[in-house]
Amino acid sequence: DGGITQSPKYLFRKEGQNVTLSCEQNLNHDAMYWYRQDPGQGLRLIYYSQIVNDFQKGDIAEGYSVSREKKESFPLTVTSAQKNPTAFYLCASSRGLYDTQYFGPGTRLTVL
Amino acid sequence: RKEVEQDPGPFNVPEGATVAFNCTYSNSASQSFFWYRQDCRKEPKLLMSVYSSGNEDGRFTAQLNRASQYISLLIRDSKLSDSATYLCVVNSAERDSGYALNFGKGTSLLVTP
């Protein structure tokens, strides 16, 4: 089965802690993305990667970091510098940067 | 600056009704257009791409009006299972100039028995 997986589904974190969200795809897609969705809001782009070992900031990159060491994996770290991290985080991938994106099931992060 | 705007709704319609959503976009250079469906607390899923000539997939019809910069989605014979939020998505990127995929906030549809 090809697809995108994200883990964990729910994550709770204390203020001041860094946390890493996993995103894996076996679709052989080159491009991967991280979005954040807040209640009643549209998706906002955090980071994207067009190819392995390359990534670019999106609209709201402050307080986040990523890596792209493997084609299949694009983990997102939410750092303690992110002022309002509680949100629904969605990972997506596409064949190329301008192709249709497919989403993983998301991770709900709650900061306590 | 709102790149993509949608009426948030909610649209409450009875089963069997026809409902239409519109979406406007601000960048006239936009190149590709999509409708996604998002169920409550789930990820968005591609419903259909939108082509210049318009396209249909079963009960769903999408149309693009480049001159007026809007996209529409028509749902015929609404089913209870169509209840969801529909996201309008516009790719305004030009090759070699960076990435710009913009999501609308979504239009909420509730189909009632």
mmCIF file of C-alpha atoms in Angstrom:
data_model
loop_
_atom_site.group_PDB
_atom_site.id
_atom_site.type_symbol
_atom_site.label_atom_id
_atom_site.label_comp_id
_atom_site.label_asym_id
_atom_site.label_seq_id
_atom_site.Cartn_x
_atom_site.Cartn_y
_atom_site.Cartn_z
ATOM 1 C CA ASP A 1 0.000 0.000 0.000
ATOM 2 C CA GLY A 2 1.436 3.357 -1.012
ATOM 3 C CA GLY A 3 0.807 6.370 1.092
ATOM 4 C CA ILE A 4 1.911 8.930 3.615
ATOM 5 C CA THR A 5 2.108 8.166 7.296
ATOM 6 C CA GLN A 6 2.445 10.543 10.195
ATOM 7 C CA SER A 7 3.104 9.705 13.776
ATOM 8 C CA PRO A 8 2.018 10.082 16.427
ATOM 9 C CA LYS A 9 -1.646 10.880 15.819
ATOM 10 C CA TYR A 10 -1.894 12.817 19.084
ATOM 11 C CA LEU A 11 0.985 14.438 20.930
ATOM 12 C CA PHE A 12 1.087 16.294 24.191
ATOM 13 C CA ARG A 13 4.004 18.447 25.142
ATOM 14 C CA LYS A 14 4.947 20.610 28.070
ATOM 15 C CA GLU A 15 5.880 24.200 27.423
ATOM 16 C CA GLY A 16 9.587 24.616 26.789
ATOM 17 C CA GLN A 17 10.085 21.191 25.233
ATOM 18 C CA ASN A 18 11.068 20.456 21.673
ATOM 19 C CA VAL A 19 9.114 17.753 19.877
ATOM 20 C CA THR A 20 9.606 16.008 16.539
ATOM 21 C CA LEU A 21 6.759 14.946 14.275
ATOM 22 C CA SER A 22 7.351 12.114 11.847
ATOM 23 C CA CYS A 23 6.327 12.031 8.182
ATOM 24 C CA GLU A 24 7.123 9.117 5.866
ATOM 25 C CA GLN A 25 5.992 8.433 2.314
ATOM 26 C CA ASN A 26 6.487 5.454 0.019
ATOM 27 C CA LEU A 27 5.049 7.096 -3.078
ATOM 28 C CA ASN A 28 8.491 7.877 -4.494
ATOM 29 C CA HIS A 29 7.587 11.574 -4.427
ATOM 30 C CA ASP A 30 10.367 14.141 -4.617
ATOM 31 C CA ALA A 31 8.544 17.014 -2.916
ATOM 32 C CA MET A 32 7.307 17.089 0.660
ATOM 33 C CA TYR A 33 5.585 19.742 2.743
ATOM 34 C CA TRP A 34 4.545 20.632 6.262
ATOM 35 C CA TYR A 35 1.412 22.626 6.982
ATOM 36 C CA ARG A 36 -0.263 23.837 10.094
ATOM 37 C CA GLN A 37 -4.039 24.163 10.463
ATOM 38 C CA ASP A 38 -5.752 26.067 13.254
ATOM 39 C CA PRO A 39 -9.504 25.887 13.938
ATOM 40 C CA GLY A 40 -11.467 27.780 11.309
ATOM 41 C CA GLN A 41 -8.314 28.633 9.403
ATOM 42 C CA GLY A 42 -6.818 27.568 6.125
ATOM 43 C CA LEU A 43 -3.647 25.563 5.840
ATOM 44 C CA ARG A 44 -0.438 27.534 6.268
ATOM 45 C CA LEU A 45 2.869 26.333 4.891
ATOM 46 C CA ILE A 46 5.687 25.840 7.381
ATOM 47 C CA TYR A 47 8.460 24.272 5.291
ATOM 48 C CA TYR A 48 8.771 22.451 2.009
ATOM 49 C CA SER A 49 11.398 20.338 0.329
ATOM 50 C CA GLN A 50 11.716 19.933 -3.408
ATOM 51 C CA ILE A 51 14.384 17.250 -3.231
ATOM 52 C CA VAL A 52 16.590 15.375 -0.774
ATOM 53 C CA ASN A 53 18.998 17.565 1.226
ATOM 54 C CA ASP A 54 17.156 20.712 0.245
ATOM 55 C CA PHE A 55 14.332 22.564 1.976
ATOM 56 C CA GLN A 56 12.854 26.044 2.020
ATOM 57 C CA LYS A 57 10.955 28.125 4.539
ATOM 58 C CA GLY A 58 7.272 28.610 4.021
ATOM 59 C CA ASP A 59 5.071 31.378 5.350
ATOM 60 C CA ILE A 60 5.370 30.539 9.064
ATOM 61 C CA ALA A 61 8.755 28.834 9.578
ATOM 62 C CA GLU A 62 9.721 30.627 12.791
ATOM 63 C CA GLY A 63 10.018 28.205 15.706
ATOM 64 C CA TYR A 64 10.195 25.142 13.450
ATOM 65 C CA SER A 65 12.997 23.139 11.868
ATOM 66 C CA VAL A 66 13.133 20.299 9.338
ATOM 67 C CA SER A 67 15.553 17.910 7.714
ATOM 68 C CA ARG A 68 15.428 15.923 4.472
ATOM 69 C CA GLU A 69 18.140 13.303 4.640
ATOM 70 C CA LYS A 70 16.103 10.647 2.853
ATOM 71 C CA LYS A 71 13.599 10.904 0.046
ATOM 72 C CA GLU A 72 10.987 9.087 2.096
ATOM 73 C CA SER A 73 11.235 11.109 5.285
ATOM 74 C CA PHE A 74 10.642 14.750 6.232
ATOM 75 C CA PRO A 75 10.504 15.165 10.029
ATOM 76 C CA LEU A 76 9.378 18.443 11.600
ATOM 77 C CA THR A 77 10.699 19.688 14.928
ATOM 78 C CA VAL A 78 8.552 22.105 16.863
ATOM 79 C CA THR A 79 10.935 24.019 19.075
ATOM 80 C CA SER A 80 10.307 25.855 22.313
ATOM 81 C CA ALA A 81 10.684 29.076 20.326
ATOM 82 C CA GLN A 82 7.333 28.463 18.634
ATOM 83 C CA LYS A 83 4.990 30.713 20.602
ATOM 84 C CA ASN A 84 1.699 29.009 19.884
ATOM 85 C CA PRO A 85 2.398 25.416 18.834
ATOM 86 C CA THR A 86 -0.972 23.839 19.612
ATOM 87 C CA ALA A 87 -2.411 22.943 16.192
ATOM 88 C CA PHE A 88 -3.139 20.224 13.664
ATOM 89 C CA TYR A 89 0.017 19.471 11.651
ATOM 90 C CA LEU A 90 -0.300 18.011 8.180
ATOM 91 C CA CYS A 91 2.427 16.551 6.020
ATOM 92 C CA ALA A 92 1.977 16.250 2.261
ATOM 93 C CA SER A 93 3.957 15.019 -0.697
ATOM 94 C CA SER A 94 3.823 15.399 -4.457
ATOM 95 C CA ARG A 95 5.686 13.995 -7.422
ATOM 96 C CA GLY A 96 7.180 17.393 -8.157
ATOM 97 C CA LEU A 97 6.844 20.829 -6.631
ATOM 98 C CA TYR A 98 3.961 21.816 -8.897
ATOM 99 C CA ASP A 99 2.051 18.547 -8.865
ATOM 100 C CA THR A 100 -0.995 17.458 -6.932
ATOM 101 C CA GLN A 101 -0.332 17.084 -3.228
ATOM 102 C CA TYR A 102 -1.459 14.159 -1.109
ATOM 103 C CA PHE A 103 -1.775 14.466 2.634
ATOM 104 C CA GLY A 104 -0.953 12.268 5.570
ATOM 105 C CA PRO A 105 -3.495 11.765 8.372
ATOM 106 C CA GLY A 106 -2.023 14.543 10.512
ATOM 107 C CA THR A 107 -0.708 14.958 14.051
ATOM 108 C CA ARG A 108 -2.607 16.916 16.670
ATOM 109 C CA LEU A 109 -0.150 18.650 18.963
ATOM 110 C CA THR A 110 -1.295 20.059 22.264
ATOM 111 C CA VAL A 111 0.996 22.056 24.498
ATOM 112 C CA LEU A 112 0.055 21.824 28.132
ATOM 113 C CA ARG B 1 -3.682 39.898 1.470
ATOM 114 C CA LYS B 2 -6.032 36.999 0.796
ATOM 115 C CA GLU B 3 -4.874 34.934 -2.138
ATOM 116 C CA VAL B 4 -7.853 32.605 -2.155
ATOM 117 C CA GLU B 5 -11.258 33.483 -0.782
ATOM 118 C CA GLN B 6 -14.229 31.269 -0.133
ATOM 119 C CA ASP B 7 -17.595 31.765 1.482
ATOM 120 C CA PRO B 8 -17.201 29.862 4.773
ATOM 121 C CA GLY B 9 -20.857 28.850 4.892
ATOM 122 C CA PRO B 10 -22.220 26.736 6.388
ATOM 123 C CA PHE B 11 -24.370 25.638 3.507
ATOM 124 C CA ASN B 12 -27.233 23.544 4.861
ATOM 125 C CA VAL B 13 -29.039 21.671 2.102
ATOM 126 C CA PRO B 14 -31.488 18.753 2.013
ATOM 127 C CA GLU B 15 -30.542 15.436 0.468
ATOM 128 C CA GLY B 16 -30.962 15.494 -3.280
ATOM 129 C CA ALA B 17 -30.381 19.221 -3.617
ATOM 130 C CA THR B 18 -27.884 20.857 -5.937
ATOM 131 C CA VAL B 19 -25.361 23.156 -4.281
ATOM 132 C CA ALA B 20 -22.639 25.360 -5.725
ATOM 133 C CA PHE B 21 -19.533 26.856 -4.146
ATOM 134 C CA ASN B 22 -17.429 29.643 -5.550
ATOM 135 C CA CYS B 23 -13.870 30.590 -4.872
ATOM 136 C CA THR B 24 -11.953 33.670 -6.034
ATOM 137 C CA TYR B 25 -8.214 34.036 -6.375
ATOM 138 C CA SER B 26 -6.081 37.137 -6.606
ATOM 139 C CA ASN B 27 -3.082 36.104 -8.708
ATOM 140 C CA SER B 28 -3.902 36.252 -12.394
ATOM 141 C CA ALA B 29 -0.771 34.188 -13.133
ATOM 142 C CA SER B 30 -2.151 31.191 -11.246
ATOM 143 C CA GLN B 31 -1.680 28.000 -13.157
ATOM 144 C CA SER B 32 -3.432 25.103 -11.514
ATOM 145 C CA PHE B 33 -6.515 24.721 -9.424
ATOM 146 C CA PHE B 34 -7.965 22.044 -7.190
ATOM 147 C CA TRP B 35 -10.847 21.230 -4.927
ATOM 148 C CA TYR B 36 -10.079 19.213 -1.806
ATOM 149 C CA ARG B 37 -12.526 17.746 0.642
ATOM 150 C CA GLN B 38 -11.784 17.726 4.371
ATOM 151 C CA ASP B 39 -13.848 15.793 6.865
ATOM 152 C CA CYS B 40 -13.931 16.897 10.486
ATOM 153 C CA ARG B 41 -10.564 16.347 12.164
ATOM 154 C CA LYS B 42 -9.159 14.553 9.120
ATOM 155 C CA GLU B 43 -6.671 15.392 6.419
ATOM 156 C CA PRO B 44 -7.694 17.082 3.135
ATOM 157 C CA LYS B 45 -8.260 14.688 0.258
ATOM 158 C CA LEU B 46 -8.162 15.611 -3.390
ATOM 159 C CA LEU B 47 -11.653 15.796 -4.830
ATOM 160 C CA MET B 48 -10.765 16.978 -8.305
ATOM 161 C CA SER B 49 -8.457 19.130 -10.301
ATOM 162 C CA VAL B 50 -10.016 22.011 -12.217
ATOM 163 C CA TYR B 51 -9.267 22.362 -15.900
ATOM 164 C CA SER B 52 -9.772 25.368 -18.126
ATOM 165 C CA SER B 53 -12.458 23.606 -20.133
ATOM 166 C CA GLY B 54 -14.312 22.517 -17.015
ATOM 167 C CA ASN B 55 -14.545 18.951 -15.860
ATOM 168 C CA GLU B 56 -17.020 16.565 -14.372
ATOM 169 C CA ASP B 57 -16.670 13.549 -12.114
ATOM 170 C CA GLY B 58 -19.971 11.878 -11.403
ATOM 171 C CA ARG B 59 -22.123 14.297 -9.436
ATOM 172 C CA PHE B 60 -19.327 16.860 -9.185
ATOM 173 C CA THR B 61 -18.593 19.550 -11.757
ATOM 174 C CA ALA B 62 -15.748 22.025 -11.527
ATOM 175 C CA GLN B 63 -15.375 25.124 -13.653
ATOM 176 C CA LEU B 64 -12.720 27.775 -14.028
ATOM 177 C CA ASN B 65 -13.251 31.337 -15.169
ATOM 178 C CA ARG B 66 -9.823 32.865 -15.722
ATOM 179 C CA ALA B 67 -11.141 36.252 -16.811
ATOM 180 C CA SER B 68 -13.025 36.721 -13.558
ATOM 181 C CA GLN B 69 -10.538 34.688 -11.527
ATOM 182 C CA TYR B 70 -12.960 32.344 -9.910
ATOM 183 C CA ILE B 71 -13.479 28.626 -9.608
ATOM 184 C CA SER B 72 -16.713 26.854 -8.908
ATOM 185 C CA LEU B 73 -17.757 23.452 -7.652
ATOM 186 C CA LEU B 74 -21.244 22.119 -8.301
ATOM 187 C CA ILE B 75 -22.589 19.107 -6.440
ATOM 188 C CA ARG B 76 -25.740 17.513 -7.811
ATOM 189 C CA ASP B 77 -28.059 15.138 -5.979
ATOM 190 C CA SER B 78 -26.388 15.796 -2.606
ATOM 191 C CA LYS B 79 -25.821 12.823 -0.317
ATOM 192 C CA LEU B 80 -25.475 12.818 3.455
ATOM 193 C CA SER B 81 -21.911 11.655 2.924
ATOM 194 C CA ASP B 82 -21.088 14.868 1.037
ATOM 195 C CA SER B 83 -21.153 16.742 4.362
ATOM 196 C CA ALA B 84 -17.631 18.100 4.768
ATOM 197 C CA THR B 85 -15.532 21.207 4.276
ATOM 198 C CA TYR B 86 -14.492 21.908 0.697
ATOM 199 C CA LEU B 87 -11.142 23.620 0.201
ATOM 200 C CA CYS B 88 -10.295 25.649 -2.872
ATOM 201 C CA VAL B 89 -6.588 25.430 -3.702
ATOM 202 C CA VAL B 90 -4.674 27.543 -6.201
ATOM 203 C CA ASN B 91 -1.118 27.032 -7.362
ATOM 204 C CA SER B 92 0.311 30.399 -8.231
ATOM 205 C CA ALA B 93 3.879 29.265 -8.620
ATOM 206 C CA GLU B 94 5.910 29.958 -11.680
ATOM 207 C CA ARG B 95 8.684 27.569 -12.443
ATOM 208 C CA ASP B 96 12.031 28.568 -10.929
ATOM 209 C CA SER B 97 10.508 31.376 -8.917
ATOM 210 C CA GLY B 98 9.479 29.567 -5.778
ATOM 211 C CA TYR B 99 6.509 27.818 -4.364
ATOM 212 C CA ALA B 100 3.064 29.310 -3.888
ATOM 213 C CA LEU B 101 0.212 26.928 -3.244
ATOM 214 C CA ASN B 102 -2.588 28.789 -1.541
ATOM 215 C CA PHE B 103 -5.469 27.225 0.348
ATOM 216 C CA GLY B 104 -8.807 28.823 0.973
ATOM 217 C CA LYS B 105 -10.240 28.501 4.471
ATOM 218 C CA GLY B 106 -12.921 26.186 3.165
ATOM 219 C CA THR B 107 -16.666 26.122 2.707
ATOM 220 C CA SER B 108 -18.651 23.974 5.101
ATOM 221 C CA LEU B 109 -21.457 21.830 3.693
ATOM 222 C CA LEU B 110 -24.067 20.029 5.762
ATOM 223 C CA VAL B 111 -26.496 17.776 3.931
ATOM 224 C CA THR B 112 -29.564 16.946 5.989
ATOM 225 C CA PRO B 113 -32.092 14.097 5.647
#
